[in-house]
Amino acid sequence: MNYQKELEKILEQIEAIKNTVSYKKPTLLLHACCGPCSSYVIEYLAKIFDITIYYYNPNIHPKEEYFRRLEELKKFLERFPEAIQNSVKLVVDEYNPEDYFEATNVRFEKELQTEPEKGERCRRCYQFRMKRAWDYACKEGFDWFTTTLSISPHKDSEKINVIGRELEKTIDKEEDLTENSKDKGQETNDSLNITPHTKFLPSDFKKKGGFLRSTQLSEEYGLWRQDYCGCVYSMRKD
C-alpha cells in the first residue's frame, strides 16, 4: 500500500475546494514524538491544515530525555516560520511511564524486551499513543488526525497506518449503532450525526525525501537529534 500517494490524493481534494465560499481550513491533530520528526511534517502540512501538535510519549526514558525532547519541540515551534505564520499550537499530555509498561505488557512478556525495532513491542507502543491522541482528537472535534511516527526509517509505516484505519473504524461502528438505535425509536444525540467525524490521515512521511528534509531542518534550526527511539529497550547497543 502506498500511503504517501493516498495522502497526496487527500491533499489534492482539499486544495481543490480552497476557493469555495464555504471553505474553512481543516483542523488536524498531529501526534508528535519530538521536534526533529515534527519539522518536515509541519512544513509539509501547515499551509493546508490548522495544526495542533499533541505531545504524548510516556514511553520515553528517562524522564530527563522526555523533557529534553519536549523543549526542543517548543523551541522549534517558536522559531519556525511555517509554525508561526500558520499558528501551530501545542498540547502536552501527562507523562506517566507506567502507562507505557501497562499498554505494552513488556515487563511480563520478556521476549519483547529484546526485539529489534518494528516488532510487536513497537506496534503496541504506536497503538497506545495513537489511541490516546485519537480519543483527544474525537473529543475536541478535530477534522483529521495523524502522527509523525512514519517519518522515521526505524518505524513500520504499514503498522502505523493499519492502527490509524482501525481507530477510524471505531467511529463507523458507533455510527452504525446510532442508526440502529434510531430505527428502534430510541433517543439519540443528533449532533453526532450533523458533525462529520474525525478522520485518519494516512501517511508515510519518510517518502519523497521527507526524512532527509527533517535532518536538514534539524541542522538549520540547531535541533538536538536523539540517537535512540525513546523507550528503555531501544537504548541498548547492539
XYZ file of N, CA and C in Angstrom:
714
model
N 0.846 -1.196 0.000
C 0.000 0.000 0.000
C 0.882 1.247 0.000
N 0.631 2.159 -0.911
C 1.410 3.391 -0.979
C 0.657 4.498 -0.231
N 1.003 4.662 1.036
C 0.286 5.628 1.871
C 0.621 7.069 1.509
N 1.798 7.286 0.953
C 2.149 8.633 0.504
C 1.215 9.082 -0.621
N 0.925 8.172 -1.558
C 0.012 8.515 -2.654
C -1.401 8.765 -2.135
N -1.804 7.988 -1.141
C -3.123 8.210 -0.543
C -3.196 9.594 0.092
N -2.123 9.959 0.790
C -2.064 11.280 1.408
C -2.133 12.377 0.352
N -1.366 12.225 -0.703
C -1.346 13.235 -1.763
C -2.724 13.409 -2.391
N -3.450 12.326 -2.545
C -4.795 12.398 -3.117
C -5.728 13.212 -2.215
N -5.630 12.986 -0.905
C -6.460 13.734 0.041
C -6.098 15.215 0.022
N -4.802 15.499 -0.012
C -4.361 16.897 -0.044
C -4.846 17.602 -1.308
N -4.838 16.891 -2.427
C -5.337 17.457 -3.687
C -6.825 17.777 -3.585
N -7.580 16.899 -2.943
C -9.015 17.121 -2.780
C -9.288 18.354 -1.919
N -8.484 18.534 -0.878
C -8.647 19.711 -0.022
C -8.279 20.979 -0.783
N -7.177 20.921 -1.520
C -6.735 22.080 -2.309
C -7.790 22.484 -3.342
N -8.504 21.490 -3.874
C -9.487 21.745 -4.933
C -10.680 22.560 -4.448
N -10.958 22.541 -3.146
C -12.116 23.284 -2.630
C -11.709 24.551 -1.878
N -10.423 24.896 -1.936
C -9.918 26.049 -1.182
C -10.618 27.355 -1.527
N -10.978 27.532 -2.762
C -11.545 28.806 -3.209
C -13.071 28.857 -3.158
N -13.688 27.837 -2.594
C -15.145 27.840 -2.474
C -15.562 28.730 -1.304
N -16.775 29.228 -1.362
C -17.268 30.170 -0.351
C -17.285 29.549 1.039
N -17.662 28.287 1.120
C -17.820 27.642 2.425
C -16.525 27.041 2.971
N -15.420 27.230 2.264
C -14.165 26.584 2.680
C -13.653 27.130 4.010
N -13.222 26.219 4.845
C -12.555 26.558 6.096
C -11.387 25.593 6.258
N -10.236 26.113 6.614
C -9.042 25.285 6.765
C -9.328 24.141 7.742
N -9.188 22.886 7.307
C -9.492 21.766 8.192
C -8.504 21.662 9.348
N -9.000 21.219 10.481
C -8.151 21.071 11.661
C -7.501 19.691 11.674
N -6.271 19.647 12.162
C -5.507 18.398 12.224
C -4.838 18.280 13.584
N -5.101 17.184 14.283
C -4.342 16.868 15.494
C -3.182 15.982 15.070
N -1.978 16.471 15.291
C -0.769 15.776 14.860
C -0.015 15.259 16.073
N -0.112 13.949 16.317
C 0.690 13.367 17.395
C 2.156 13.466 17.006
N 2.988 13.969 17.920
C 4.407 14.161 17.622
C 5.272 13.533 18.699
N 6.363 12.928 18.261
C 7.280 12.272 19.192
C 8.448 13.167 19.578
N 8.768 14.159 18.745
C 9.907 15.036 19.027
C 9.934 16.182 18.011
N 10.825 17.138 18.227
C 10.961 18.270 17.321
C 11.476 17.904 15.943
N 12.585 17.150 15.856
C 13.124 16.799 14.537
C 12.120 16.085 13.640
N 11.364 15.142 14.207
C 10.387 14.411 13.395
C 9.196 15.289 13.008
N 8.926 16.308 13.812
C 7.808 17.207 13.518
C 8.150 18.226 12.443
N 9.431 18.527 12.293
C 9.861 19.657 11.464
C 9.343 19.587 10.029
N 9.669 18.510 9.335
C 9.235 18.391 7.941
C 7.718 18.273 7.831
N 7.114 17.543 8.761
C 5.665 17.329 8.690
C 4.926 18.661 8.806
N 5.386 19.527 9.687
C 4.782 20.857 9.812
C 4.986 21.651 8.526
N 6.201 21.618 8.000
C 6.484 22.332 6.754
C 5.576 21.841 5.622
N 5.342 20.562 5.577
C 4.563 19.927 4.519
C 3.067 20.228 4.632
N 2.545 20.251 5.860
C 1.094 20.292 6.048
C 0.516 21.603 6.575
N 1.353 22.500 7.080
C 0.826 23.680 7.789
C 0.004 24.620 6.916
N 0.276 24.664 5.620
C -0.494 25.556 4.748
C -1.862 24.970 4.391
N -2.019 23.687 4.640
C -3.260 23.006 4.280
C -4.166 22.800 5.489
N -3.547 22.538 6.647
C -4.311 22.244 7.858
C -4.039 23.270 8.961
N -5.026 23.432 9.814
C -4.868 24.166 11.069
C -4.367 23.135 12.081
N -3.069 23.163 12.361
C -2.421 22.071 13.092
C -2.312 22.341 14.588
N -2.646 21.314 15.366
C -2.340 21.280 16.792
C -1.448 20.071 17.039
N -0.269 20.314 17.596
C 0.648 19.232 17.939
C 0.206 18.616 19.260
N 0.194 17.290 19.314
C -0.189 16.579 20.540
C 1.008 15.755 21.000
N 1.601 16.166 22.111
C 2.807 15.506 22.617
C 2.416 14.553 23.739
N 2.374 13.279 23.402
C 2.069 12.236 24.393
C 3.021 11.076 24.152
N 4.031 10.952 25.012
C 5.082 9.958 24.802
C 5.638 9.423 26.116
N 4.800 8.739 26.913
C 5.285 8.206 28.188
C 6.225 7.011 28.032
N 6.444 6.582 26.797
C 7.424 5.525 26.532
C 8.852 6.027 26.693
N 9.054 7.336 26.602
C 10.413 7.886 26.593
C 11.079 7.733 27.961
N 12.309 7.243 27.934
C 13.107 7.009 29.141
C 14.501 7.592 28.935
N 15.045 8.236 29.964
C 14.457 8.579 31.257
C 13.616 9.852 31.179
N 13.151 10.286 32.344
C 12.306 11.482 32.403
C 13.006 12.703 31.809
N 14.302 12.821 32.069
C 15.059 13.968 31.565
C 15.041 14.010 30.036
N 15.067 12.822 29.433
C 15.029 12.724 27.975
C 13.676 13.189 27.441
N 12.621 12.791 28.136
C 11.271 13.193 27.750
C 11.162 14.713 27.697
N 11.625 15.378 28.748
C 11.505 16.836 28.807
C 12.480 17.528 27.859
N 13.615 16.907 27.611
C 14.546 17.498 26.650
C 13.920 17.521 25.255
N 13.282 16.428 24.876
C 12.628 16.374 23.561
C 11.469 17.366 23.480
N 10.745 17.496 24.570
C 9.642 18.459 24.598
C 10.164 19.884 24.423
N 11.249 20.208 25.095
C 11.813 21.555 24.986
C 12.323 21.834 23.575
N 12.908 20.823 22.928
C 13.368 21.001 21.550
C 12.191 21.270 20.615
N 11.087 20.582 20.868
C 9.878 20.800 20.071
C 9.356 22.224 20.268
N 9.286 22.667 21.509
C 8.823 24.028 21.795
C 9.726 25.060 21.123
N 11.028 24.829 21.219
C 11.995 25.756 20.631
C 11.785 25.867 19.125
N 11.525 24.729 18.500
C 11.312 24.738 17.056
C 10.039 25.491 16.690
N 8.957 25.236 17.405
C 7.684 25.896 17.113
C 7.778 27.410 17.277
N 8.601 27.847 18.207
C 8.755 29.284 18.450
C 9.572 29.979 17.366
N 10.362 29.202 16.603
C 11.284 29.812 15.642
C 10.958 29.519 14.182
N 10.217 28.464 13.917
C 9.989 28.026 12.545
C 8.903 28.875 11.887
N 9.209 29.575 10.799
C 8.227 30.466 10.162
C 6.902 29.800 9.815
N 6.949 28.573 9.297
C 5.698 27.894 8.926
C 4.817 27.673 10.151
N 5.437 27.378 11.290
C 4.671 27.162 12.520
C 4.100 28.471 13.045
N 4.889 29.534 12.947
C 4.451 30.844 13.445
C 3.345 31.423 12.563
N 3.578 31.445 11.251
C 2.625 32.051 10.319
C 1.291 31.318 10.290
N 1.328 30.012 10.523
C 0.100 29.214 10.483
C -0.433 28.873 11.870
N 0.108 29.541 12.886
C -0.392 29.424 14.269
C -0.491 27.982 14.745
N 0.580 27.223 14.539
C 0.612 25.836 15.014
C 0.611 25.841 16.540
N -0.294 25.066 17.119
C -0.461 25.036 18.573
C 0.128 23.746 19.153
N 0.300 23.726 20.469
C 0.883 22.567 21.146
C 0.054 22.187 22.357
N -0.292 20.901 22.440
C -0.954 20.338 23.613
C -0.022 19.281 24.193
N 0.252 19.372 25.489
C 1.138 18.411 26.153
C 0.316 17.580 27.127
N 0.286 16.282 26.911
C -0.428 15.374 27.813
C 0.516 14.945 28.941
N -0.006 14.200 29.897
C 0.773 13.828 31.074
C 1.880 12.826 30.751
N 2.888 12.811 31.599
C 3.995 11.867 31.468
C 3.917 10.868 32.608
N 3.488 9.664 32.291
C 3.399 8.586 33.278
C 3.920 7.306 32.632
N 5.191 6.965 32.844
C 5.789 5.793 32.200
C 5.044 4.489 32.457
N 4.316 4.423 33.571
C 3.565 3.201 33.859
C 2.516 2.935 32.783
N 2.023 3.978 32.145
C 1.065 3.802 31.048
C 1.688 2.976 29.925
N 2.953 3.266 29.645
C 3.668 2.536 28.588
C 3.829 1.066 28.953
N 4.301 0.799 30.164
C 4.539 -0.590 30.562
C 3.237 -1.390 30.626
N 2.178 -0.738 31.072
C 0.881 -1.420 31.138
C 0.336 -1.704 29.740
N 0.464 -0.754 28.845
C -0.084 -0.909 27.490
C 0.661 -1.958 26.676
N 1.966 -2.051 26.868
C 2.770 -2.990 26.069
C 2.940 -4.348 26.738
N 2.729 -4.406 28.060
C 2.912 -5.643 28.832
C 4.338 -6.185 28.711
N 5.265 -5.294 28.456
C 6.634 -5.715 28.155
C 7.369 -6.256 29.380
N 6.946 -5.883 30.570
C 7.588 -6.409 31.780
C 7.339 -7.897 31.952
N 6.189 -8.353 31.478
C 5.811 -9.745 31.684
C 6.083 -10.614 30.461
N 5.986 -10.039 29.284
C 6.355 -10.765 28.068
C 7.798 -10.386 27.737
N 8.707 -11.011 28.439
C 10.109 -10.581 28.409
C 10.761 -10.726 27.043
N 10.210 -11.580 26.201
C 10.774 -11.717 24.861
C 10.646 -10.417 24.063
N 9.677 -9.585 24.439
C 9.500 -8.308 23.748
C 10.639 -7.331 24.050
N 11.282 -7.529 25.184
C 12.329 -6.597 25.601
C 13.545 -6.618 24.679
N 13.789 -7.742 24.055
C 14.985 -7.883 23.214
C 14.674 -7.827 21.719
N 13.431 -7.549 21.393
C 13.057 -7.428 19.979
C 13.762 -6.248 19.315
N 14.101 -6.379 18.040
C 14.572 -5.201 17.299
C 13.388 -4.265 17.049
N 13.671 -3.034 16.662
C 12.590 -2.095 16.363
C 11.744 -2.584 15.194
N 10.493 -2.144 15.172
C 9.467 -2.515 14.192
C 8.743 -3.803 14.559
N 9.047 -4.365 15.740
C 8.400 -5.601 16.167
C 7.099 -5.347 16.918
N 6.658 -6.372 17.668
C 5.389 -6.296 18.373
C 5.422 -5.270 19.505
N 6.551 -5.165 20.187
C 6.656 -4.156 21.254
C 6.393 -2.757 20.690
N 7.007 -2.480 19.568
C 6.834 -1.167 18.940
C 5.397 -0.970 18.458
N 4.811 -2.033 17.895
C 3.429 -1.909 17.418
C 2.493 -1.523 18.565
N 2.669 -2.169 19.709
C 1.832 -1.848 20.861
C 2.066 -0.415 21.335
N 3.305 0.020 21.244
C 3.634 1.390 21.639
C 2.997 2.403 20.692
N 3.076 2.137 19.384
C 2.387 3.013 18.420
C 0.904 3.096 18.779
N 0.337 1.911 19.018
C -1.112 1.816 19.178
C -1.610 2.589 20.390
N -0.937 2.434 21.521
C -1.488 3.084 22.710
C -1.295 4.601 22.673
N -0.222 5.077 22.067
C -0.044 6.530 21.939
C -1.013 7.113 20.911
N -1.179 6.406 19.802
C -2.113 6.883 18.782
C -3.551 6.853 19.285
N -3.887 5.838 20.081
C -5.249 5.742 20.627
C -5.537 6.932 21.547
N -4.554 7.288 22.355
C -4.728 8.433 23.265
C -4.949 9.716 22.457
N -4.132 9.894 21.431
C -4.260 11.083 20.588
C -5.588 11.073 19.827
N -5.964 9.916 19.327
C -7.225 9.771 18.598
C -8.412 10.143 19.479
N -8.413 9.643 20.715
C -9.505 9.957 21.637
C -9.604 11.466 21.869
N -8.449 12.113 21.992
C -8.440 13.566 22.191
C -8.979 14.274 20.946
N -8.551 13.817 19.783
C -8.999 14.430 18.527
C -10.514 14.332 18.378
N -11.062 13.178 18.697
C -12.515 12.986 18.594
C -13.258 13.839 19.616
N -12.743 13.855 20.832
C -13.383 14.629 21.901
C -13.426 16.117 21.566
N -12.341 16.617 20.974
C -12.235 18.048 20.679
C -12.760 18.414 19.290
N -13.219 17.427 18.533
C -13.846 17.704 17.246
C -12.908 18.064 16.113
N -11.700 17.510 16.118
C -10.777 17.754 15.010
C -11.282 17.069 13.743
N -10.989 17.675 12.605
C -11.383 17.079 11.328
C -10.519 15.870 10.987
N -9.227 15.985 11.296
C -8.270 14.942 10.928
C -7.318 14.649 12.085
N -6.753 13.452 12.021
C -5.748 13.027 12.999
C -4.666 12.237 12.282
N -3.408 12.451 12.673
C -2.318 11.597 12.198
C -1.153 11.703 13.171
N -0.040 11.061 12.844
C 1.146 11.051 13.703
C 2.397 11.257 12.864
N 3.421 11.800 13.490
C 4.707 11.990 12.803
C 5.520 10.704 12.726
N 5.084 9.649 13.379
C 5.900 8.440 13.527
C 6.403 7.868 12.209
N 5.622 7.989 11.146
C 6.004 7.349 9.879
C 7.179 8.028 9.186
N 7.664 9.136 9.718
C 8.808 9.791 9.078
C 10.113 9.052 9.354
N 10.138 8.271 10.407
C 11.373 7.581 10.780
C 11.560 6.293 9.988
N 12.761 6.061 9.457
C 13.036 4.791 8.769
C 13.059 3.615 9.739
N 13.063 3.904 11.039
C 13.061 2.849 12.055
C 11.652 2.454 12.481
N 10.648 3.109 11.900
C 9.256 2.814 12.242
C 8.560 2.113 11.081
N 7.626 1.226 11.416
C 6.897 0.445 10.422
C 5.646 1.216 9.985
N 5.711 1.821 8.820
C 4.596 2.650 8.339
C 3.327 1.844 8.105
N 3.482 0.605 7.693
C 2.308 -0.242 7.478
C 1.539 -0.423 8.783
N 2.245 -0.750 9.846
C 1.585 -0.944 11.141
C 0.941 0.350 11.630
N 1.631 1.452 11.447
C 1.108 2.751 11.881
C -0.202 3.075 11.166
N -0.243 2.864 9.869
C -1.448 3.183 9.099
C -2.581 2.200 9.355
N -2.256 0.951 9.586
C -3.293 -0.030 9.933
C -3.945 0.364 11.256
N -3.139 0.767 12.224
C -3.676 1.216 13.512
C -4.600 2.414 13.311
N -4.155 3.377 12.523
C -4.977 4.560 12.264
C -6.309 4.218 11.623
N -6.278 3.310 10.666
C -7.517 2.894 9.986
C -8.461 2.188 10.964
N -7.893 1.358 11.834
C -8.721 0.649 12.808
C -9.367 1.627 13.788
N -8.632 2.642 14.185
C -9.205 3.658 15.075
C -10.371 4.373 14.394
N -10.205 4.692 13.129
C -11.274 5.360 12.384
C -12.513 4.472 12.284
N -12.311 3.183 12.165
C -13.435 2.248 12.058
C -14.265 2.213 13.331
N -13.651 2.522 14.484
C -14.423 2.505 15.729
C -15.525 3.553 15.688
N -15.278 4.680 15.019
C -16.302 5.716 14.861
C -17.416 5.213 13.955
N -17.030 4.538 12.864
C -18.031 3.999 11.939
C -18.954 3.021 12.652
N -18.380 2.200 13.542
C -19.188 1.231 14.285
C -20.151 1.936 15.228
N -19.659 3.010 15.866
C -20.523 3.772 16.767
C -21.676 4.416 16.002
N -21.400 4.884 14.778
C -22.461 5.493 13.968
C -23.490 4.445 13.550
N -23.019 3.233 13.262
C -23.946 2.155 12.919
C -24.876 1.866 14.091
N -24.309 1.869 15.311
C -25.124 1.626 16.496
C -26.143 2.746 16.684
N -25.725 3.982 16.381
C -26.635 5.122 16.493
C -27.801 4.979 15.524
N -27.498 4.581 14.291
C -28.545 4.397 13.285
C -29.503 3.285 13.705
N -28.948 2.209 14.277
C -29.798 1.110 14.735
C -30.716 1.567 15.860
N -30.184 2.432 16.731
C -30.992 2.955 17.827
C -32.140 3.799 17.289
N -31.855 4.580 16.238
C -32.904 5.400 15.624
C -34.010 4.529 15.058
N -33.594 3.443 14.404
C -34.568 2.549 13.794
C -35.487 1.950 14.844
N -34.944 1.792 16.070
C -35.731 1.185 17.135
C -36.492 2.230 17.946
N -36.389 3.496 17.508
C -37.134 4.552 18.181
C -36.494 5.053 19.452
N -35.197 4.717 19.685
C -34.524 5.173 20.886
C -34.006 6.588 20.681
N -33.843 7.326 21.787
C -33.335 8.691 21.708
C -31.861 8.680 21.330
N -31.472 9.621 20.496
C -30.068 9.744 20.103
C -29.656 11.200 20.140
N -28.365 11.423 20.154
C -27.827 12.781 20.100
C -27.641 13.152 18.638
N -28.538 13.972 18.110
C -28.500 14.306 16.691
C -27.220 15.028 16.292
N -26.581 15.716 17.243
C -25.370 16.465 16.909
C -24.260 15.538 16.444
N -24.290 14.282 16.885
C -23.271 13.328 16.457
C -23.377 13.066 14.963
N -24.576 13.228 14.424
C -24.792 12.925 13.018
C -24.643 14.164 12.133
N -24.710 15.333 12.745
C -24.575 16.569 11.987
C -23.104 16.855 11.690
N -22.234 16.662 12.688
C -20.811 16.972 12.541
C -20.062 15.764 11.997
N -19.358 15.894 10.865
C -18.572 14.781 10.331
C -17.538 14.345 11.356
N -17.315 13.048 11.451
C -16.393 12.571 12.480
C -14.932 12.759 12.079
N -14.067 12.650 13.070
C -12.627 12.760 12.848
C -12.162 11.651 11.911
N -11.297 12.011 10.979
C -10.783 11.040 10.006
C -9.283 10.855 10.199
N -8.812 9.661 9.918
C -7.376 9.382 9.994
C -6.711 9.781 8.686
N -5.623 10.529 8.787
C -4.869 10.962 7.613
C -3.718 9.985 7.381
N -3.795 9.164 6.323
C -2.721 8.197 6.058
C -1.422 8.923 5.736
N -0.308 8.265 6.017
C 0.966 8.940 5.764
C 2.115 7.943 5.679
N 3.130 8.359 4.979
C 4.445 7.722 5.036
C 5.427 8.866 4.817
N 5.576 9.680 5.858
C 6.270 10.955 5.724
C 7.737 10.836 5.335
N 8.312 9.658 5.496
C 9.714 9.490 5.097
C 9.886 9.516 3.583
N 8.790 9.230 2.859
C 8.840 9.179 1.397
C 9.071 10.567 0.792
N 9.506 10.559 -0.457
C 9.743 11.797 -1.217
C 10.712 12.739 -0.490
N 11.717 12.136 0.140
C 12.750 12.928 0.800
C 12.347 13.530 2.127
N 11.252 13.048 2.711
C 10.762 13.619 3.964
C 11.730 13.473 5.122
N 12.305 12.276 5.269
C 13.247 12.069 6.373
C 14.494 12.924 6.186
N 14.999 12.962 4.959
C 16.177 13.786 4.673
C 15.896 15.254 4.976
N 14.727 15.724 4.588
C 14.369 17.119 4.843
C 14.302 17.395 6.344
N 13.835 16.421 7.119
C 13.773 16.616 8.572
C 15.171 16.766 9.166
N 16.141 16.046 8.623
C 17.519 16.185 9.115
C 18.091 17.546 8.727
N 17.733 18.025 7.537
C 18.202 19.345 7.097
C 17.625 20.457 7.972
N 16.335 20.363 8.261
C 15.698 21.371 9.108
C 16.257 21.331 10.526
N 16.541 20.128 11.014
C 17.113 19.993 12.355
C 18.463 20.684 12.432
N 19.249 20.511 11.393
C 20.564 21.156 11.356
C 20.420 22.671 11.227
N 19.496 23.088 10.377
C 19.294 24.521 10.149
C 18.842 25.255 11.404
N 17.991 24.591 12.212
C 17.458 25.233 13.409
C 18.146 24.777 14.690
N 19.240 24.046 14.543
C 20.023 23.639 15.704
C 19.294 22.708 16.640
N 18.437 21.848 16.081
C 17.689 20.911 16.912
C 18.565 19.728 17.305
N 18.493 19.377 18.552
C 19.211 18.199 19.043
C 18.479 16.941 18.579
N 19.200 16.030 17.954
C 18.606 14.781 17.461
C 19.059 13.624 18.342
N 18.098 12.948 18.945
C 18.393 11.825 19.812
C 18.931 10.645 19.011
N 19.646 9.738 19.686
C 20.231 8.590 18.984
C 19.538 7.274 19.307
N 18.345 7.347 19.914
C 17.532 6.147 20.125
C 16.067 6.550 20.105
N 15.208 5.572 19.877
C 13.787 5.869 19.671
C 13.158 6.535 20.879
N 13.321 5.917 22.061
C 12.707 6.522 23.236
C 12.626 5.620 24.444
N 12.153 4.397 24.261
C 11.961 3.519 25.411
C 13.295 2.969 25.913
N 13.275 2.443 27.121
C 14.493 1.927 27.744
C 15.098 0.782 26.936
N 14.262 0.039 26.232
C 14.748 -1.119 25.468
C 15.412 -0.705 24.158
N 15.060 0.454 23.668
C 15.694 0.932 22.432
C 17.046 1.585 22.699
N 17.414 1.730 23.976
C 18.690 2.344 24.336
C 19.859 1.375 24.219
N 19.557 0.095 24.158
C 20.640 -0.888 24.169
C 21.533 -0.733 22.944
N 22.768 -1.062 23.081
C 23.722 -1.009 21.984
C 23.909 -2.411 21.429
N 23.581 -2.577 20.146
C 23.724 -3.891 19.526
C 25.163 -4.111 19.079
